[in-house]
């Protein structure tokens, strides 16, 4: 179960009043009432539709940091000082919520600042992700994304951009997305010789774990390992990554070796899966 975690957006209101943009409590994600301020500049448009669009950008950023998308939203509340301002926002709101169809309430009430013309609050529930998109890494933008996930998961072995480019020339690198949100990456190293194992490593960003994404990533990578003719597959997990070790064990990997590289302090665990058994 994910621990309670606060997500801050940088809004000055959060600091002055004492609240968080969102709170993750297990699989429950509560996003505070969010207005149309651009938090980077603390400016706000005069147009209610533009404010609604910015509200949703702010909410989307909070959901992504919580490991969610708009598809996970189950409840939304719209707060507006003027009833007539609501209908012009409908097309913007439908684009975000039209597929998820959350329960919704619209209320007419005063807001904290006369410049605010709409405020939106959402509640989301994290569950298994049915639609994970896995794509081979191509181009510099995807290389940067792959490197970001790798370095978040295994900071002791952080890679430079040049090192990632070199790996892309030798291994199959893939990124995983939920919608347009980056959630993980994988590596498939071909067998070095006939009879030797392939190596498969899947990484899921911490906020997106326990949603079935790792299973999808591993399944896709293992399929590539089978295409390479590997009878066994190795993986490597940082010993401190308890989630990763539990997940590998659940897939049938068994521990082969624990070790610390010369001159380092971090412990690594090598594990192996016999492909023909699965």
Short mmCIF file of C-alpha atoms in Angstrom, two decimals:
data_model
loop_
_atom_site.label_atom_id
_atom_site.label_comp_id
_atom_site.label_asym_id
_atom_site.label_seq_id
_atom_site.Cartn_x
_atom_site.Cartn_y
_atom_site.Cartn_z
CA UNK A 1 0.00 0.00 0.00
CA UNK A 2 1.35 3.41 -0.99
CA UNK A 3 1.95 5.68 1.99
CA UNK A 4 0.25 9.03 2.37
CA UNK A 5 2.09 11.58 0.25
CA UNK A 6 1.53 15.27 -0.41
CA UNK A 7 2.04 16.77 -3.87
CA UNK A 8 2.91 20.46 -4.12
CA UNK A 9 2.59 22.53 -7.28
CA UNK A 10 4.50 25.64 -6.32
CA UNK A 11 1.39 27.77 -5.93
CA UNK A 12 1.92 30.53 -3.36
CA UNK A 13 -1.58 29.80 -2.02
CA UNK A 14 -0.52 26.33 -0.87
CA UNK A 15 2.26 27.81 1.24
CA UNK A 16 0.25 30.75 2.59
CA UNK A 17 -2.86 28.75 3.51
CA UNK A 18 -1.20 25.43 4.37
CA UNK A 19 -2.50 22.76 2.00
CA UNK A 20 -1.27 20.49 -0.80
CA UNK A 21 -2.27 20.47 -4.43
CA UNK A 22 -3.02 16.77 -4.03
CA UNK A 23 -2.73 14.04 -1.44
CA UNK A 24 -2.07 10.39 -2.30
CA UNK A 25 -3.50 8.10 0.38
CA UNK A 26 -2.99 4.52 -0.70
CA UNK A 27 -4.88 4.15 -3.99
CA UNK A 28 -6.94 7.28 -3.31
CA UNK A 29 -5.85 10.58 -4.87
CA UNK A 30 -7.51 13.79 -3.67
CA UNK A 31 -6.80 16.89 -5.77
CA UNK A 32 -7.60 20.20 -4.10
CA UNK A 33 -9.84 22.80 -5.68
CA UNK A 34 -7.66 24.13 -8.50
CA UNK A 35 -8.03 27.44 -10.29
CA UNK A 36 -6.74 28.78 -13.57
CA UNK A 37 -3.49 30.25 -12.31
CA UNK A 38 -0.31 29.44 -14.17
CA UNK A 39 1.76 28.53 -11.12
CA UNK A 40 5.08 29.22 -12.87
CA UNK A 41 4.20 32.90 -13.32
CA UNK A 42 1.27 33.21 -10.87
CA UNK A 43 -0.77 34.88 -13.61
CA UNK A 44 -4.37 34.15 -14.59
CA UNK A 45 -6.34 34.80 -17.80
CA UNK A 46 -9.48 36.92 -17.84
CA UNK A 47 -11.22 34.33 -20.05
CA UNK A 48 -13.17 31.58 -18.26
CA UNK A 49 -12.47 28.95 -20.95
CA UNK A 50 -8.74 29.67 -20.79
CA UNK A 51 -8.97 29.42 -17.00
CA UNK A 52 -10.68 26.03 -17.32
CA UNK A 53 -7.94 24.79 -19.64
CA UNK A 54 -5.26 25.93 -17.18
CA UNK A 55 -7.17 24.34 -14.28
CA UNK A 56 -7.04 21.03 -16.13
CA UNK A 57 -3.34 21.42 -16.96
CA UNK A 58 -2.64 21.99 -13.27
CA UNK A 59 -4.79 19.01 -12.27
CA UNK A 60 -3.22 16.81 -14.94
CA UNK A 61 0.26 17.56 -13.62
CA UNK A 62 -0.82 16.63 -10.09
CA UNK A 63 -2.47 13.42 -11.26
CA UNK A 64 0.62 12.41 -13.21
CA UNK A 65 2.82 12.95 -10.15
CA UNK A 66 0.38 10.79 -8.20
CA UNK A 67 0.57 8.01 -10.80
CA UNK A 68 -2.83 8.74 -12.37
CA UNK A 69 -4.44 10.16 -15.46
CA UNK A 70 -7.83 11.72 -16.08
CA UNK A 71 -9.08 8.20 -16.84
CA UNK A 72 -8.74 7.42 -13.11
CA UNK A 73 -10.97 10.32 -12.00
CA UNK A 74 -14.22 9.13 -10.40
CA UNK A 75 -15.53 12.42 -8.94
CA UNK A 76 -15.30 16.05 -10.07
CA UNK A 77 -16.72 19.29 -8.66
CA UNK A 78 -16.98 22.55 -10.57
CA UNK A 79 -17.23 25.80 -8.62
CA UNK A 80 -18.11 29.03 -10.44
CA UNK A 81 -19.23 32.48 -9.27
CA UNK A 82 -21.36 32.94 -12.43
CA UNK A 83 -23.76 30.24 -13.64
CA UNK A 84 -23.55 31.52 -17.24
CA UNK A 85 -19.79 30.82 -17.34
CA UNK A 86 -20.25 27.06 -17.04
CA UNK A 87 -21.64 26.15 -20.45
CA UNK A 88 -18.80 27.78 -22.46
CA UNK A 89 -16.40 25.43 -20.61
CA UNK A 90 -18.28 22.23 -21.52
CA UNK A 91 -16.21 21.36 -24.63
CA UNK A 92 -12.96 21.68 -22.66
CA UNK A 93 -14.30 19.55 -19.82
CA UNK A 94 -15.73 16.92 -22.18
CA UNK A 95 -12.33 16.44 -23.85
CA UNK A 96 -10.82 15.50 -20.48
CA UNK A 97 -13.66 13.63 -18.80
CA UNK A 98 -15.81 12.40 -21.70
CA UNK A 99 -14.40 8.86 -21.63
CA UNK A 100 -14.02 8.40 -17.86
CA UNK A 101 -17.48 9.87 -17.15
CA UNK A 102 -16.89 10.68 -13.46
CA UNK A 103 -19.69 11.68 -11.11
CA UNK A 104 -19.93 15.47 -11.24
CA UNK A 105 -21.41 18.44 -9.37
CA UNK A 106 -21.52 22.09 -10.38
CA UNK A 107 -21.96 24.72 -7.67
CA UNK A 108 -22.38 28.49 -7.91
CA UNK A 109 -20.42 30.19 -5.15
CA UNK A 110 -17.90 32.88 -4.45
CA UNK A 111 -14.22 32.10 -4.94
CA UNK A 112 -11.18 33.41 -3.05
CA UNK A 113 -10.21 36.03 -5.64
CA UNK A 114 -12.46 38.08 -7.95
CA UNK A 115 -10.19 37.16 -10.89
CA UNK A 116 -11.01 33.45 -10.42
CA UNK A 117 -13.93 32.40 -12.64
CA UNK A 118 -13.79 28.63 -12.21
CA UNK A 119 -12.33 26.17 -9.71
CA UNK A 120 -12.19 22.39 -10.24
CA UNK A 121 -11.69 19.67 -7.64
CA UNK A 122 -11.24 15.98 -8.49
CA UNK A 123 -10.98 12.66 -6.71
CA UNK A 124 -9.27 9.72 -8.44
CA UNK A 125 -8.90 6.04 -7.61
CA UNK A 126 -5.81 4.19 -8.79
CA UNK A 127 -6.40 0.69 -10.13
CA UNK A 128 -4.91 -1.68 -12.72
CA UNK A 129 -3.96 0.07 -15.95
CA UNK A 130 -5.55 -1.63 -18.93
CA UNK A 131 -3.94 0.37 -21.73
CA UNK A 132 -0.15 0.57 -21.49
CA UNK A 133 1.60 1.71 -24.66
CA UNK A 134 5.11 0.31 -25.18
CA UNK A 135 7.28 1.86 -27.87
CA UNK A 136 10.87 1.23 -29.03
CA UNK A 137 13.15 4.12 -28.14
CA UNK A 138 13.78 6.28 -31.18
CA UNK A 139 15.20 9.78 -31.27
CA UNK A 140 16.69 12.05 -28.64
CA UNK A 141 13.42 12.83 -26.85
CA UNK A 142 12.71 9.16 -26.16
CA UNK A 143 16.33 8.56 -25.16
CA UNK A 144 15.98 11.34 -22.57
CA UNK A 145 12.80 9.74 -21.26
CA UNK A 146 14.42 6.29 -21.04
CA UNK A 147 17.41 7.80 -19.21
CA UNK A 148 15.11 9.63 -16.77
CA UNK A 149 13.37 6.41 -15.72
CA UNK A 150 16.63 4.47 -15.50
CA UNK A 151 18.33 7.08 -13.36
CA UNK A 152 15.33 7.47 -11.02
CA UNK A 153 15.19 3.71 -10.41
CA UNK A 154 18.92 3.00 -10.18
CA UNK A 155 20.67 6.21 -9.11
CA UNK A 156 23.90 4.38 -8.17
CA UNK A 157 24.25 3.42 -11.85
CA UNK A 158 23.05 6.71 -13.35
CA UNK A 159 23.87 6.97 -17.06
CA UNK A 160 24.98 9.95 -19.12
CA UNK A 161 23.28 10.80 -22.43
CA UNK A 162 26.25 9.35 -24.35
CA UNK A 163 26.07 6.10 -22.37
CA UNK A 164 22.37 5.76 -23.17
CA UNK A 165 23.02 6.34 -26.88
CA UNK A 166 25.69 3.64 -26.78
CA UNK A 167 23.28 1.19 -25.14
CA UNK A 168 20.63 1.97 -27.72
CA UNK A 169 23.04 0.78 -30.38
CA UNK A 170 23.53 -2.62 -28.70
CA UNK A 171 20.30 -3.37 -26.83
CA UNK A 172 16.58 -3.04 -27.40
CA UNK A 173 15.34 -0.10 -25.32
CA UNK A 174 11.63 0.61 -24.87
CA UNK A 175 9.53 3.18 -23.05
CA UNK A 176 6.11 2.60 -21.48
CA UNK A 177 3.34 5.21 -21.45
CA UNK A 178 -0.16 5.54 -20.05
CA UNK A 179 -1.74 7.95 -22.48
CA UNK A 180 1.07 10.44 -23.03
CA UNK A 181 2.52 10.01 -19.53
CA UNK A 182 5.88 8.24 -19.22
CA UNK A 183 5.59 5.44 -16.65
CA UNK A 184 8.51 3.06 -17.21
CA UNK A 185 11.16 1.63 -19.49
CA UNK A 186 12.82 -1.68 -20.33
CA UNK A 187 16.04 -3.15 -21.67
CA UNK A 188 16.59 -6.40 -23.57
CA UNK A 189 20.22 -7.50 -23.94
CA UNK A 190 20.71 -10.27 -26.52
CA UNK A 191 22.53 -13.48 -25.51
CA UNK A 192 26.28 -13.03 -25.83
CA UNK A 193 26.62 -16.48 -27.42
CA UNK A 194 24.57 -19.58 -28.16
CA UNK A 195 23.20 -21.09 -24.97
CA UNK A 196 23.78 -18.01 -22.84
CA UNK A 197 20.84 -16.13 -21.31
CA UNK A 198 19.33 -12.91 -22.54
CA UNK A 199 18.94 -10.12 -19.99
CA UNK A 200 15.62 -8.40 -19.44
CA UNK A 201 15.22 -5.42 -17.11
CA UNK A 202 11.93 -3.58 -16.61
CA UNK A 203 11.63 -0.39 -14.58
CA UNK A 204 8.44 1.32 -13.42
CA UNK A 205 8.45 4.76 -11.80
CA UNK A 206 7.55 4.43 -8.10
CA UNK A 207 4.26 6.31 -8.33
CA UNK A 208 3.02 3.94 -11.07
CA UNK A 209 3.84 0.63 -9.38
CA UNK A 210 1.28 -2.03 -8.38
CA UNK A 211 -0.93 -1.20 -11.34
CA UNK A 212 0.05 -4.05 -13.68
CA UNK A 213 2.48 -1.96 -15.72
CA UNK A 214 5.54 -4.01 -14.74
CA UNK A 215 3.79 -7.22 -15.79
CA UNK A 216 3.04 -5.74 -19.21
CA UNK A 217 6.60 -4.43 -19.62
CA UNK A 218 8.18 -7.74 -18.60
CA UNK A 219 5.80 -9.73 -20.79
CA UNK A 220 6.69 -7.63 -23.82
CA UNK A 221 10.43 -7.83 -23.11
CA UNK A 222 10.32 -11.58 -22.47
CA UNK A 223 8.60 -12.05 -25.82
CA UNK A 224 11.57 -10.33 -27.48
CA UNK A 225 13.97 -12.55 -25.51
CA UNK A 226 12.18 -15.63 -26.82
CA UNK A 227 12.47 -14.29 -30.37
CA UNK A 228 16.23 -14.13 -29.80
CA UNK A 229 16.18 -17.84 -28.96
CA UNK A 230 17.08 -17.47 -25.28
CA UNK A 231 16.22 -20.47 -23.07
CA UNK A 232 16.85 -18.45 -19.92
CA UNK A 233 16.55 -14.80 -18.99
CA UNK A 234 18.55 -12.89 -16.41
CA UNK A 235 17.56 -9.71 -14.65
CA UNK A 236 19.35 -7.46 -12.19
CA UNK A 237 17.77 -5.52 -9.33
CA UNK A 238 19.25 -3.08 -6.85
CA UNK A 239 18.94 -4.84 -3.49
CA UNK A 240 17.44 -1.71 -1.94
CA UNK A 241 14.59 -1.88 -4.47
CA UNK A 242 12.34 -4.19 -2.45
CA UNK A 243 9.42 -3.66 -4.84
CA UNK A 244 11.57 -4.82 -7.73
CA UNK A 245 12.76 -7.94 -5.90
CA UNK A 246 9.22 -8.91 -4.89
CA UNK A 247 7.98 -8.38 -8.41
CA UNK A 248 10.76 -10.47 -9.98
CA UNK A 249 10.05 -13.30 -7.53
CA UNK A 250 6.35 -13.16 -8.40
CA UNK A 251 7.25 -13.62 -12.08
CA UNK A 252 9.25 -16.75 -11.27
CA UNK A 253 12.79 -15.33 -11.20
CA UNK A 254 15.08 -16.97 -8.64
CA UNK A 255 18.09 -15.36 -7.02
CA UNK A 256 21.46 -16.36 -8.44
CA UNK A 257 23.95 -14.01 -6.81
CA UNK A 258 24.33 -10.93 -4.61
CA UNK A 259 27.36 -8.72 -4.97
CA UNK A 260 28.89 -5.29 -4.49
CA UNK A 261 30.95 -3.88 -7.35
CA UNK A 262 34.55 -2.89 -6.57
CA UNK A 263 34.77 0.55 -5.04
CA UNK A 264 31.00 0.77 -4.46
CA UNK A 265 28.68 0.16 -1.50
CA UNK A 266 25.39 -0.69 -3.18
CA UNK A 267 24.36 -4.33 -3.29
CA UNK A 268 22.97 -5.84 -6.51
CA UNK A 269 20.97 -9.02 -7.02
CA UNK A 270 21.14 -11.17 -10.16
CA UNK A 271 18.11 -13.39 -10.80
CA UNK A 272 17.27 -15.95 -13.50
CA UNK A 273 14.13 -17.25 -15.19
CA UNK A 274 14.04 -20.41 -17.32
CA UNK A 275 11.93 -19.36 -20.30
CA UNK A 276 10.98 -22.88 -21.39
CA UNK A 277 9.22 -23.40 -18.05
CA UNK A 278 6.74 -20.58 -18.60
#
